[in-house]
């Protein structure tokens, strides 16, 4: 299936270099390029379950789970803290704090606003209260203000910006009949930064998927179906805003949730993730350090080795020709929360 008219460089693979912290990432057709993993400066605190984004050429991270002495969930609590990374100075700084603490806050931006969408609020014994709130910044140094609220509470969704429109797809909402959090396929689009409109729902209800935008099309990959028989998914699909339609693409070869995705050199790069143990038991599950690349020309996936460390609930963004892996958990579930920054660049 041909999804794009553009022709991109093809990855050849990832090969460990013994005795170092680096992994060479070679790609070639007519233009050989060399990529390598390196460790960037750490954030101020360990953080997982994040959806960072790029705004004004910098990386914004916040609204995740952080270690807390008065924790609400296995040593972790939601946070109001925002961290900003400048790729030129290679330094972190703190940004304006959120009006309310969140974990799994969806961050996404267009040319005018940085948005913090939905997510969970919580207290001890009730850590998973889904919110419909939307916060936004107009400049990198302004305070957060209220934006147009979501039509329904949503969390663990996927988030994207296409032609200035903000998209929120899937995740979880509160079922008013059962008073339980349930998976949804809902798809809402914020138009002109003012009004949420209903768009075509995705083909499956799921949470903890990953998304990326390539050639003004929205790709949603993997995730998890919740319930008594929790199940990871490899299902992948692409949304065309022009036609308001979804189309299935080749599934991710492994079924993973808590993954992150971004675009690098015309391919979608999916990193990390987690798989729960039998009967949805996260304590017996595992986190992944796998790297997969999706080629939209061939509609195919290729394993491109591993990250230096396992990650789930992490963030992944691209600036120029570099990919940044931020935070996350090195073990499945609310364990092994890290403050690290991994960088893949030439």
Short mmCIF file of C-alpha atoms in Angstrom, two decimals, residues 105-234:
data_model
loop_
_atom_site.label_atom_id
_atom_site.label_comp_id
_atom_site.label_asym_id
_atom_site.label_seq_id
_atom_site.Cartn_x
_atom_site.Cartn_y
_atom_site.Cartn_z
CA UNK A 105 -1.32 14.48 30.48
CA UNK A 106 -1.46 14.68 26.69
CA UNK A 107 0.87 17.41 25.39
CA UNK A 108 0.65 18.60 21.80
CA UNK A 109 1.25 21.91 20.03
CA UNK A 110 0.52 23.94 16.93
CA UNK A 111 2.11 27.22 15.84
CA UNK A 112 0.09 29.24 18.36
CA UNK A 113 -0.45 27.15 21.48
CA UNK A 114 1.04 24.41 23.59
CA UNK A 115 -1.75 22.19 24.94
CA UNK A 116 -2.00 19.94 27.99
CA UNK A 117 -5.05 17.75 27.43
CA UNK A 118 -7.06 15.45 29.69
CA UNK A 119 -5.10 12.91 31.66
CA UNK A 120 -5.66 11.60 35.17
CA UNK A 121 -5.93 13.34 38.52
CA UNK A 122 -5.84 11.33 41.69
CA UNK A 123 -5.71 10.83 45.41
CA UNK A 124 -4.57 7.82 47.39
CA UNK A 125 -6.99 5.01 46.72
CA UNK A 126 -8.41 6.81 43.69
CA UNK A 127 -5.45 7.59 41.45
CA UNK A 128 -7.19 7.26 38.08
CA UNK A 129 -9.76 10.05 37.85
CA UNK A 130 -10.06 10.96 34.16
CA UNK A 131 -10.30 14.67 33.34
CA UNK A 132 -11.78 16.65 30.44
CA UNK A 133 -9.73 19.76 31.20
CA UNK A 134 -7.50 21.44 28.64
CA UNK A 135 -4.66 23.79 29.60
CA UNK A 136 -2.66 25.86 27.15
CA UNK A 137 0.24 28.29 26.84
CA UNK A 138 0.45 31.08 24.31
CA UNK A 139 4.19 31.61 24.66
CA UNK A 140 6.97 29.61 26.26
CA UNK A 141 7.09 31.96 29.26
CA UNK A 142 3.39 32.55 29.86
CA UNK A 143 1.17 30.98 32.49
CA UNK A 144 -1.14 28.10 31.69
CA UNK A 145 -4.76 29.10 31.09
CA UNK A 146 -7.92 27.12 30.46
CA UNK A 147 -8.61 26.04 26.88
CA UNK A 148 -11.75 24.47 25.40
CA UNK A 149 -12.63 21.41 27.49
CA UNK A 150 -12.85 18.01 25.83
CA UNK A 151 -16.37 16.81 25.00
CA UNK A 152 -15.80 13.89 27.39
CA UNK A 153 -13.07 13.05 29.93
CA UNK A 154 -10.15 11.30 28.16
CA UNK A 155 -6.79 9.91 29.20
CA UNK A 156 -4.14 7.53 27.85
CA UNK A 157 -5.17 8.74 24.39
CA UNK A 158 -3.01 9.60 21.40
CA UNK A 159 -2.44 13.23 20.44
CA UNK A 160 -1.46 14.93 17.20
CA UNK A 161 -1.36 18.24 15.36
CA UNK A 162 -2.24 18.32 11.66
CA UNK A 163 -2.50 21.60 9.77
CA UNK A 164 -2.99 23.45 13.08
CA UNK A 165 -5.84 21.13 14.12
CA UNK A 166 -5.37 19.22 17.38
CA UNK A 167 -6.45 15.56 17.38
CA UNK A 168 -7.22 13.35 20.39
CA UNK A 169 -7.90 9.67 19.64
CA UNK A 170 -8.91 6.74 21.81
CA UNK A 171 -7.70 6.07 25.32
CA UNK A 172 -10.02 5.82 28.29
CA UNK A 173 -13.09 7.63 29.57
CA UNK A 174 -15.42 7.20 32.53
CA UNK A 175 -18.42 4.99 31.83
CA UNK A 176 -21.30 6.61 33.69
CA UNK A 177 -23.29 3.38 33.90
CA UNK A 178 -20.59 1.25 35.52
CA UNK A 179 -18.61 4.15 37.03
CA UNK A 180 -15.48 2.48 35.66
CA UNK A 181 -12.79 3.65 33.27
CA UNK A 182 -13.28 2.01 29.87
CA UNK A 183 -11.46 2.02 26.53
CA UNK A 184 -12.89 4.16 23.74
CA UNK A 185 -12.37 4.75 20.02
CA UNK A 186 -13.59 8.36 20.13
CA UNK A 187 -11.80 10.91 17.99
CA UNK A 188 -12.09 14.65 18.54
CA UNK A 189 -10.48 17.48 16.58
CA UNK A 190 -9.94 21.01 17.93
CA UNK A 191 -10.52 23.46 15.07
CA UNK A 192 -9.22 27.04 15.07
CA UNK A 193 -8.14 26.53 18.69
CA UNK A 194 -11.76 27.14 19.67
CA UNK A 195 -14.15 24.23 19.11
CA UNK A 196 -13.94 20.46 19.41
CA UNK A 197 -15.52 18.60 16.51
CA UNK A 198 -16.25 14.89 16.28
CA UNK A 199 -14.10 13.06 13.72
CA UNK A 200 -14.20 9.45 12.53
CA UNK A 201 -13.46 7.07 15.41
CA UNK A 202 -10.55 4.69 15.19
CA UNK A 203 -11.30 1.09 14.26
CA UNK A 204 -10.60 -0.27 17.75
CA UNK A 205 -11.03 0.93 21.31
CA UNK A 206 -7.66 0.97 23.06
CA UNK A 207 -5.41 2.86 25.44
CA UNK A 208 -1.66 3.33 25.75
CA UNK A 209 -1.09 3.40 21.98
CA UNK A 210 1.40 5.66 20.21
CA UNK A 211 0.89 8.14 17.40
CA UNK A 212 2.94 10.05 14.86
CA UNK A 213 2.16 12.42 12.00
CA UNK A 214 3.80 11.86 8.62
CA UNK A 215 2.83 13.74 5.47
CA UNK A 216 -0.19 15.25 7.26
CA UNK A 217 -1.56 11.80 8.10
CA UNK A 218 -2.04 10.46 11.61
CA UNK A 219 -0.67 7.00 12.41
CA UNK A 220 -1.85 5.19 15.56
CA UNK A 221 0.03 2.07 16.61
CA UNK A 222 -0.19 -0.65 19.23
CA UNK A 223 -1.73 -0.13 22.65
CA UNK A 224 -3.80 -2.17 25.03
CA UNK A 225 -7.38 -3.32 25.49
CA UNK A 226 -8.30 -3.13 29.16
CA UNK A 227 -10.61 -5.36 31.14
CA UNK A 228 -10.52 -8.70 32.90
CA UNK A 229 -8.53 -10.12 30.00
CA UNK A 230 -6.14 -7.23 29.33
CA UNK A 231 -4.58 -7.64 25.90
CA UNK A 232 -1.78 -5.83 24.10
CA UNK A 233 -2.27 -4.91 20.46
CA UNK A 234 -0.09 -4.66 17.38
#
